[in-house]
Amino acid sequence: MATETKTALEKDHLAHHSHVHDHDDEHHETFVSKYIFSMDHKMISRQFLITAVVMGVVAMTMSIIFRMQLAWPGEKFAFINAVLGDKWGKDGILDPNMYLALVTIHGTLMVFFVLTGGLSGTFSNLLIPYQIGARDMASGFLNMLSFWFFFVSSAIMLSSCFIDDGPASAGWTIYPPLSALPEAMPGSKLGMTMWLISMTLFVVSSLLGSLNYIVTIINLRTKGMKMTRMPLTIWAFLITAILGVLSFPVLVSCVALLIMDRSFGTSFYLSDIYIGGHPLDNVGGSPILFEHLFWFLGHPEVYIVLLPALGITSEIIATNSRKPIFGYRAMIGSMLAIGFLSFIVWGHHMFMTGMNPFLGSVFVFTTLLIAIPSAVKAFNYITTLWKGNIQYTPAMLFSIGLVSSFITGGVTGIILADSTLDINVHDTYFVVAHFHIVMGLSAIFGMFAGVYHWFPKLFLRMMNKKLGYVHFWLTFITAYGVFFPMHFLGLAGVPRRYYTNSNFPMFDNLVDINEIVTVCAIIGALSQGIFLFNFFYSMFRGERAPQNPWNSNTLEWTTPMANIHGNWPGALPTVERWAYDYSKPGAEKDFIPQTVALQEGEHDGGGH
């Protein structure tokens, strides 16, 4: 039955696209149909990427403002007044209410709109049809809707920054009671409502996209593209999409109950709360319920962000090492294990909630367990690099940077996974350091690697390599300069999310570290200007890309270097081998595209 369904889908898909090809001469797209309401996976990929870049610039600017407050509390900065105006940055001093709002929106934009939208939205859309040999996504219309829900969600989140009471101010985890009581603080009013609406639309976008990705990968693979011949990028996108479909609806239910508490007098998350000395009527609820629901999404979300970056890195490291990826099946198994385990570790965010010690020990065990498949991936990357003929492209440097940050952040994760140790550093800068290195840096490095590597397929031009090198080294050094010292702040007990630590004499001798962190953050943020210039200049004026600039094996480099309907003119390619036949003994060249037939006696690395 499944085979019949697949065949029917393929026939419909091919019939549709052959119809498009037959009418190419008559088909004149308008600006609106081509650039705005496009159903072409390549254009939608660009739309996701450029939206994510804009959101990234906004989030980075916010982080610089609150870092300046932390490093030099009470100092006046014209920059803060220029960006925030007199209401929130009077005399150049950041308002305490806006401080928490900036922390909240910075985290939300980075986790959901830059890393999730920028990685999954951009690269799943670009690479899934290309690398499995499909004309387009299973549903171009749903794909277009996915982007537009994402865009509207982004617009609502950004516009919440311009309302009178300011944007949401409960941290990116929006814990009650700050998020459940509109009267709690200015950022608990309309700004919080807009946050909830924005995130609901974001989840709709994510579900539409994820379902499309899953159906496309399962049903529209070209002839010969067995599951064991798929590039690791496609495996990563498939597992990511499944995680999204299973976990994001939990966030919607969590948000729905929060809206009921905010507007309809229910008590799912509220109980025994006093405001201004007067008790609320709400009884019987528990903010711990919110934490369970939020982190049941929140931990899979870490891997929804990380897995695409890891998949992209697998492809780039194999291509630029000129070696087959080490342990292809082990890499698939490790991603499947990470996906499964990510659903049973959420409680490690809640060791401080009075959790039953036995239940806590179960979460300690499952959290430590997830280190095993993560270590398998790190080991396989290093082994692929070992004795490889390494081509140091900017994409390769960022991929190696990802391996570095993944290991560095993973080591500190072992400390936070242990409930006894976690209690000592919970809600300190140690957690901020771990989270940003293992998730933020790794995912951002993966995103940069993907942009540099597939820029020729996105915009048909090459990015400037020398600017790419400068961008990498400045980013890598300053990123570690920002987040590595935070471990020492955390071990000294410095709490996160505090507007200032100047009221605590025991932290006075740590001011220098905060200043170093902030200086590195400012230099790192300015260095992204190099990337932005390179990106937008190359888009229009860059050198024309050759057919296969990296001598890669995967199918996307067999398509014409032109934006055409259906990706391939004429018949779809037939896949004869796996994606990682690099430097094969006896071969004429050090790469063999997937469309080249196996010779007699030749082994297919992906398995028979």
PDB file of C-alpha atoms in Angstrom, residues 132-336:
ATOM      1  CA  ILE A 132      17.003  13.394  -2.756  1.00  0.00           C
ATOM      2  CA  GLY A 133      16.421  14.166  -6.451  1.00  0.00           C
ATOM      3  CA  ALA A 134      12.931  15.699  -6.222  1.00  0.00           C
ATOM      4  CA  ARG A 135      11.467  18.461  -8.370  1.00  0.00           C
ATOM      5  CA  ASP A 136      10.237  20.360  -5.299  1.00  0.00           C
ATOM      6  CA  MET A 137       8.596  19.802  -1.917  1.00  0.00           C
ATOM      7  CA  ALA A 138       5.564  17.525  -1.694  1.00  0.00           C
ATOM      8  CA  SER A 139       3.352  20.605  -1.289  1.00  0.00           C
ATOM      9  CA  GLY A 140       4.624  23.942  -2.560  1.00  0.00           C
ATOM     10  CA  PHE A 141       1.531  25.692  -1.194  1.00  0.00           C
ATOM     11  CA  LEU A 142       2.051  24.432   2.382  1.00  0.00           C
ATOM     12  CA  ASN A 143       5.699  25.357   2.032  1.00  0.00           C
ATOM     13  CA  MET A 144       4.754  28.930   1.121  1.00  0.00           C
ATOM     14  CA  LEU A 145       2.298  29.062   4.042  1.00  0.00           C
ATOM     15  CA  SER A 146       5.055  27.821   6.359  1.00  0.00           C
ATOM     16  CA  PHE A 147       7.227  30.800   5.486  1.00  0.00           C
ATOM     17  CA  TRP A 148       4.402  33.314   5.747  1.00  0.00           C
ATOM     18  CA  PHE A 149       3.341  32.106   9.181  1.00  0.00           C
ATOM     19  CA  PHE A 150       7.021  32.418  10.161  1.00  0.00           C
ATOM     20  CA  PHE A 151       7.239  35.925   8.730  1.00  0.00           C
ATOM     21  CA  VAL A 152       4.024  37.148  10.418  1.00  0.00           C
ATOM     22  CA  SER A 153       5.189  35.582  13.678  1.00  0.00           C
ATOM     23  CA  SER A 154       8.528  37.447  13.343  1.00  0.00           C
ATOM     24  CA  ALA A 155       6.746  40.726  12.611  1.00  0.00           C
ATOM     25  CA  ILE A 156       4.503  40.402  15.692  1.00  0.00           C
ATOM     26  CA  MET A 157       7.471  39.555  17.929  1.00  0.00           C
ATOM     27  CA  LEU A 158       9.461  42.563  16.679  1.00  0.00           C
ATOM     28  CA  SER A 159       6.491  44.957  16.840  1.00  0.00           C
ATOM     29  CA  SER A 160       6.007  44.061  20.515  1.00  0.00           C
ATOM     30  CA  CYS A 161       9.235  46.029  21.134  1.00  0.00           C
ATOM     31  CA  PHE A 162       7.510  49.275  20.129  1.00  0.00           C
ATOM     32  CA  ILE A 163       4.421  49.252  22.405  1.00  0.00           C
ATOM     33  CA  ASP A 164       4.092  51.471  25.487  1.00  0.00           C
ATOM     34  CA  ASP A 165       4.562  48.788  28.129  1.00  0.00           C
ATOM     35  CA  GLY A 166       7.451  47.148  26.324  1.00  0.00           C
ATOM     36  CA  PRO A 167       7.842  43.551  25.105  1.00  0.00           C
ATOM     37  CA  ALA A 168       7.448  40.344  27.127  1.00  0.00           C
ATOM     38  CA  SER A 169       9.651  40.293  30.244  1.00  0.00           C
ATOM     39  CA  ALA A 170       9.529  36.850  31.824  1.00  0.00           C
ATOM     40  CA  GLY A 171      12.705  35.380  30.341  1.00  0.00           C
ATOM     41  CA  TRP A 172      12.622  33.322  27.111  1.00  0.00           C
ATOM     42  CA  THR A 173      11.153  30.455  29.178  1.00  0.00           C
ATOM     43  CA  ILE A 174       8.212  32.761  30.174  1.00  0.00           C
ATOM     44  CA  TYR A 175       7.720  31.180  33.601  1.00  0.00           C
ATOM     45  CA  PRO A 176       4.585  32.054  35.599  1.00  0.00           C
ATOM     46  CA  PRO A 177       3.654  34.045  37.582  1.00  0.00           C
ATOM     47  CA  LEU A 178       5.368  36.865  35.620  1.00  0.00           C
ATOM     48  CA  SER A 179       3.857  35.570  32.376  1.00  0.00           C
ATOM     49  CA  ALA A 180       0.475  34.629  33.872  1.00  0.00           C
ATOM     50  CA  LEU A 181      -0.380  37.875  35.706  1.00  0.00           C
ATOM     51  CA  PRO A 182      -0.776  40.959  33.461  1.00  0.00           C
ATOM     52  CA  GLU A 183      -0.391  43.178  36.547  1.00  0.00           C
ATOM     53  CA  ALA A 184       2.952  41.639  37.617  1.00  0.00           C
ATOM     54  CA  MET A 185       5.169  44.118  35.689  1.00  0.00           C
ATOM     55  CA  PRO A 186       5.012  46.260  32.510  1.00  0.00           C
ATOM     56  CA  GLY A 187       6.319  43.420  30.325  1.00  0.00           C
ATOM     57  CA  SER A 188       3.541  41.123  31.548  1.00  0.00           C
ATOM     58  CA  LYS A 189       0.825  43.102  29.746  1.00  0.00           C
ATOM     59  CA  LEU A 190       0.265  43.439  25.994  1.00  0.00           C
ATOM     60  CA  GLY A 191       3.882  42.523  25.225  1.00  0.00           C
ATOM     61  CA  MET A 192       3.384  39.078  26.761  1.00  0.00           C
ATOM     62  CA  THR A 193       0.113  38.574  24.850  1.00  0.00           C
ATOM     63  CA  MET A 194       1.928  39.388  21.607  1.00  0.00           C
ATOM     64  CA  TRP A 195       4.699  36.931  22.547  1.00  0.00           C
ATOM     65  CA  LEU A 196       2.100  34.178  23.010  1.00  0.00           C
ATOM     66  CA  ILE A 197       0.358  34.960  19.701  1.00  0.00           C
ATOM     67  CA  SER A 198       3.690  35.134  17.871  1.00  0.00           C
ATOM     68  CA  MET A 199       4.869  31.780  19.239  1.00  0.00           C
ATOM     69  CA  THR A 200       1.580  30.086  18.357  1.00  0.00           C
ATOM     70  CA  LEU A 201       1.973  31.233  14.747  1.00  0.00           C
ATOM     71  CA  PHE A 202       5.601  30.100  14.825  1.00  0.00           C
ATOM     72  CA  VAL A 203       4.497  26.601  15.855  1.00  0.00           C
ATOM     73  CA  VAL A 204       1.962  26.520  12.986  1.00  0.00           C
ATOM     74  CA  SER A 205       4.804  27.425  10.602  1.00  0.00           C
ATOM     75  CA  SER A 206       7.053  24.757  12.092  1.00  0.00           C
ATOM     76  CA  LEU A 207       4.394  22.029  11.844  1.00  0.00           C
ATOM     77  CA  LEU A 208       3.520  22.868   8.225  1.00  0.00           C
ATOM     78  CA  GLY A 209       7.195  22.805   7.300  1.00  0.00           C
ATOM     79  CA  SER A 210       8.036  19.653   9.257  1.00  0.00           C
ATOM     80  CA  LEU A 211       5.159  17.600   7.841  1.00  0.00           C
ATOM     81  CA  ASN A 212       6.176  18.698   4.346  1.00  0.00           C
ATOM     82  CA  TYR A 213       9.798  17.696   4.933  1.00  0.00           C
ATOM     83  CA  ILE A 214       8.847  14.257   6.264  1.00  0.00           C
ATOM     84  CA  VAL A 215       6.468  13.472   3.379  1.00  0.00           C
ATOM     85  CA  THR A 216       8.961  14.713   0.781  1.00  0.00           C
ATOM     86  CA  ILE A 217      11.849  12.619   2.140  1.00  0.00           C
ATOM     87  CA  ILE A 218       9.787   9.464   2.504  1.00  0.00           C
ATOM     88  CA  ASN A 219       7.848   9.648  -0.773  1.00  0.00           C
ATOM     89  CA  LEU A 220       9.770  11.684  -3.351  1.00  0.00           C
ATOM     90  CA  ARG A 221      13.261  10.200  -3.377  1.00  0.00           C
ATOM     91  CA  THR A 222      14.515   9.646  -6.914  1.00  0.00           C
ATOM     92  CA  LYS A 223      15.235   6.193  -8.345  1.00  0.00           C
ATOM     93  CA  GLY A 224      18.091   4.520  -6.485  1.00  0.00           C
ATOM     94  CA  MET A 225      18.009   6.931  -3.523  1.00  0.00           C
ATOM     95  CA  LYS A 226      17.616   4.328  -0.794  1.00  0.00           C
ATOM     96  CA  MET A 227      17.518   5.515   2.816  1.00  0.00           C
ATOM     97  CA  THR A 228      21.071   4.216   3.279  1.00  0.00           C
ATOM     98  CA  ARG A 229      22.280   6.345   0.373  1.00  0.00           C
ATOM     99  CA  MET A 230      20.881   9.610   1.665  1.00  0.00           C
ATOM    100  CA  PRO A 231      23.414  12.237   2.752  1.00  0.00           C
ATOM    101  CA  LEU A 232      23.593  12.743   6.513  1.00  0.00           C
ATOM    102  CA  THR A 233      22.116  16.212   6.022  1.00  0.00           C
ATOM    103  CA  ILE A 234      18.826  14.635   4.911  1.00  0.00           C
ATOM    104  CA  TRP A 235      18.830  12.234   7.862  1.00  0.00           C
ATOM    105  CA  ALA A 236      19.369  15.198  10.195  1.00  0.00           C
ATOM    106  CA  PHE A 237      16.495  17.173   8.618  1.00  0.00           C
ATOM    107  CA  LEU A 238      14.188  14.141   8.782  1.00  0.00           C
ATOM    108  CA  ILE A 239      14.848  13.475  12.476  1.00  0.00           C
ATOM    109  CA  THR A 240      14.576  17.210  13.232  1.00  0.00           C
ATOM    110  CA  ALA A 241      11.192  17.382  11.490  1.00  0.00           C
ATOM    111  CA  ILE A 242       9.912  14.387  13.472  1.00  0.00           C
ATOM    112  CA  LEU A 243      11.061  16.010  16.735  1.00  0.00           C
ATOM    113  CA  GLY A 244       9.218  19.198  15.756  1.00  0.00           C
ATOM    114  CA  VAL A 245       5.966  17.411  14.955  1.00  0.00           C
ATOM    115  CA  LEU A 246       6.043  15.583  18.297  1.00  0.00           C
ATOM    116  CA  SER A 247       7.171  18.402  20.585  1.00  0.00           C
ATOM    117  CA  PHE A 248       5.870  21.742  19.288  1.00  0.00           C
ATOM    118  CA  PRO A 249       2.172  20.932  19.895  1.00  0.00           C
ATOM    119  CA  VAL A 250       3.034  20.629  23.601  1.00  0.00           C
ATOM    120  CA  LEU A 251       4.107  24.287  23.548  1.00  0.00           C
ATOM    121  CA  VAL A 252       0.730  25.233  22.056  1.00  0.00           C
ATOM    122  CA  SER A 253      -1.131  23.432  24.847  1.00  0.00           C
ATOM    123  CA  CYS A 254       1.168  25.114  27.379  1.00  0.00           C
ATOM    124  CA  VAL A 255       0.449  28.536  25.812  1.00  0.00           C
ATOM    125  CA  ALA A 256      -3.306  27.849  25.659  1.00  0.00           C
ATOM    126  CA  LEU A 257      -3.450  27.172  29.410  1.00  0.00           C
ATOM    127  CA  LEU A 258      -1.367  30.309  30.040  1.00  0.00           C
ATOM    128  CA  ILE A 259      -3.813  32.407  28.000  1.00  0.00           C
ATOM    129  CA  MET A 260      -6.690  30.923  30.055  1.00  0.00           C
ATOM    130  CA  ASP A 261      -4.903  31.967  33.267  1.00  0.00           C
ATOM    131  CA  ARG A 262      -4.189  35.453  31.918  1.00  0.00           C
ATOM    132  CA  SER A 263      -7.610  36.255  30.530  1.00  0.00           C
ATOM    133  CA  PHE A 264     -10.289  33.853  31.771  1.00  0.00           C
ATOM    134  CA  GLY A 265      -9.675  33.497  35.504  1.00  0.00           C
ATOM    135  CA  THR A 266      -8.437  29.901  35.546  1.00  0.00           C
ATOM    136  CA  SER A 267      -5.683  28.627  37.856  1.00  0.00           C
ATOM    137  CA  PHE A 268      -3.621  26.112  35.917  1.00  0.00           C
ATOM    138  CA  TYR A 269      -0.346  27.770  36.943  1.00  0.00           C
ATOM    139  CA  LEU A 270      -1.386  30.150  39.767  1.00  0.00           C
ATOM    140  CA  SER A 271      -1.853  29.560  43.477  1.00  0.00           C
ATOM    141  CA  ASP A 272      -1.423  31.458  46.773  1.00  0.00           C
ATOM    142  CA  ILE A 273      -0.011  34.623  45.224  1.00  0.00           C
ATOM    143  CA  TYR A 274      -0.025  38.040  46.926  1.00  0.00           C
ATOM    144  CA  ILE A 275       0.201  41.307  44.981  1.00  0.00           C
ATOM    145  CA  GLY A 276       0.618  44.515  46.994  1.00  0.00           C
ATOM    146  CA  GLY A 277      -0.202  42.597  50.184  1.00  0.00           C
ATOM    147  CA  HIS A 278      -3.516  41.334  48.828  1.00  0.00           C
ATOM    148  CA  PRO A 279      -4.077  37.651  47.986  1.00  0.00           C
ATOM    149  CA  LEU A 280      -5.302  36.646  44.542  1.00  0.00           C
ATOM    150  CA  ASP A 281      -8.408  34.508  44.221  1.00  0.00           C
ATOM    151  CA  ASN A 282      -6.467  31.887  42.275  1.00  0.00           C
ATOM    152  CA  VAL A 283      -5.852  28.606  44.100  1.00  0.00           C
ATOM    153  CA  GLY A 284      -4.941  25.057  43.154  1.00  0.00           C
ATOM    154  CA  GLY A 285      -2.564  25.713  40.251  1.00  0.00           C
ATOM    155  CA  SER A 286       1.150  25.060  40.004  1.00  0.00           C
ATOM    156  CA  PRO A 287       3.913  26.829  38.068  1.00  0.00           C
ATOM    157  CA  ILE A 288       5.736  23.475  38.117  1.00  0.00           C
ATOM    158  CA  LEU A 289       3.132  22.165  35.644  1.00  0.00           C
ATOM    159  CA  PHE A 290       4.193  24.947  33.283  1.00  0.00           C
ATOM    160  CA  GLU A 291       7.832  23.948  33.635  1.00  0.00           C
ATOM    161  CA  HIS A 292       7.048  20.329  32.770  1.00  0.00           C
ATOM    162  CA  LEU A 293       5.111  21.332  29.662  1.00  0.00           C
ATOM    163  CA  PHE A 294       7.604  23.976  28.550  1.00  0.00           C
ATOM    164  CA  TRP A 295      10.701  21.815  28.946  1.00  0.00           C
ATOM    165  CA  PHE A 296       9.038  18.833  27.271  1.00  0.00           C
ATOM    166  CA  LEU A 297       9.283  21.066  24.195  1.00  0.00           C
ATOM    167  CA  GLY A 298      12.371  22.945  25.396  1.00  0.00           C
ATOM    168  CA  HIS A 299      14.799  20.054  25.423  1.00  0.00           C
ATOM    169  CA  PRO A 300      13.867  18.531  22.056  1.00  0.00           C
ATOM    170  CA  GLU A 301      14.104  22.149  20.808  1.00  0.00           C
ATOM    171  CA  VAL A 302      17.824  22.090  21.685  1.00  0.00           C
ATOM    172  CA  TYR A 303      18.259  19.223  19.220  1.00  0.00           C
ATOM    173  CA  ILE A 304      15.820  20.720  16.699  1.00  0.00           C
ATOM    174  CA  VAL A 305      18.421  23.492  16.559  1.00  0.00           C
ATOM    175  CA  LEU A 306      21.535  21.305  16.822  1.00  0.00           C
ATOM    176  CA  LEU A 307      20.766  18.359  14.526  1.00  0.00           C
ATOM    177  CA  PRO A 308      20.550  20.361  11.263  1.00  0.00           C
ATOM    178  CA  ALA A 309      23.869  22.022  12.157  1.00  0.00           C
ATOM    179  CA  LEU A 310      25.415  18.589  12.828  1.00  0.00           C
ATOM    180  CA  GLY A 311      24.057  17.240   9.528  1.00  0.00           C
ATOM    181  CA  ILE A 312      25.447  20.217   7.604  1.00  0.00           C
ATOM    182  CA  THR A 313      28.812  19.721   9.322  1.00  0.00           C
ATOM    183  CA  SER A 314      28.895  16.019   8.376  1.00  0.00           C
ATOM    184  CA  GLU A 315      28.517  16.912   4.702  1.00  0.00           C
ATOM    185  CA  ILE A 316      31.060  19.742   4.759  1.00  0.00           C
ATOM    186  CA  ILE A 317      33.718  17.841   6.741  1.00  0.00           C
ATOM    187  CA  ALA A 318      33.524  14.811   4.435  1.00  0.00           C
ATOM    188  CA  THR A 319      33.655  16.995   1.297  1.00  0.00           C
ATOM    189  CA  ASN A 320      36.569  19.127   2.478  1.00  0.00           C
ATOM    190  CA  SER A 321      38.540  16.278   4.064  1.00  0.00           C
ATOM    191  CA  ARG A 322      38.292  14.467   0.715  1.00  0.00           C
ATOM    192  CA  LYS A 323      37.441  11.340   2.728  1.00  0.00           C
ATOM    193  CA  PRO A 324      34.316   9.242   3.231  1.00  0.00           C
ATOM    194  CA  ILE A 325      32.486  10.178   6.427  1.00  0.00           C
ATOM    195  CA  PHE A 326      33.670   7.818   9.164  1.00  0.00           C
ATOM    196  CA  GLY A 327      30.949   5.509  10.522  1.00  0.00           C
ATOM    197  CA  TYR A 328      28.020   6.529   8.293  1.00  0.00           C
ATOM    198  CA  ARG A 329      25.570   4.117   9.925  1.00  0.00           C
ATOM    199  CA  ALA A 330      26.861   4.958  13.411  1.00  0.00           C
ATOM    200  CA  MET A 331      26.178   8.637  12.636  1.00  0.00           C
ATOM    201  CA  ILE A 332      22.589   7.809  11.631  1.00  0.00           C
ATOM    202  CA  GLY A 333      22.181   5.661  14.752  1.00  0.00           C
ATOM    203  CA  SER A 334      23.574   8.412  16.985  1.00  0.00           C
ATOM    204  CA  MET A 335      21.131  10.985  15.549  1.00  0.00           C
ATOM    205  CA  LEU A 336      18.218   8.584  16.059  1.00  0.00           C
TER     206      LEU A 336
END
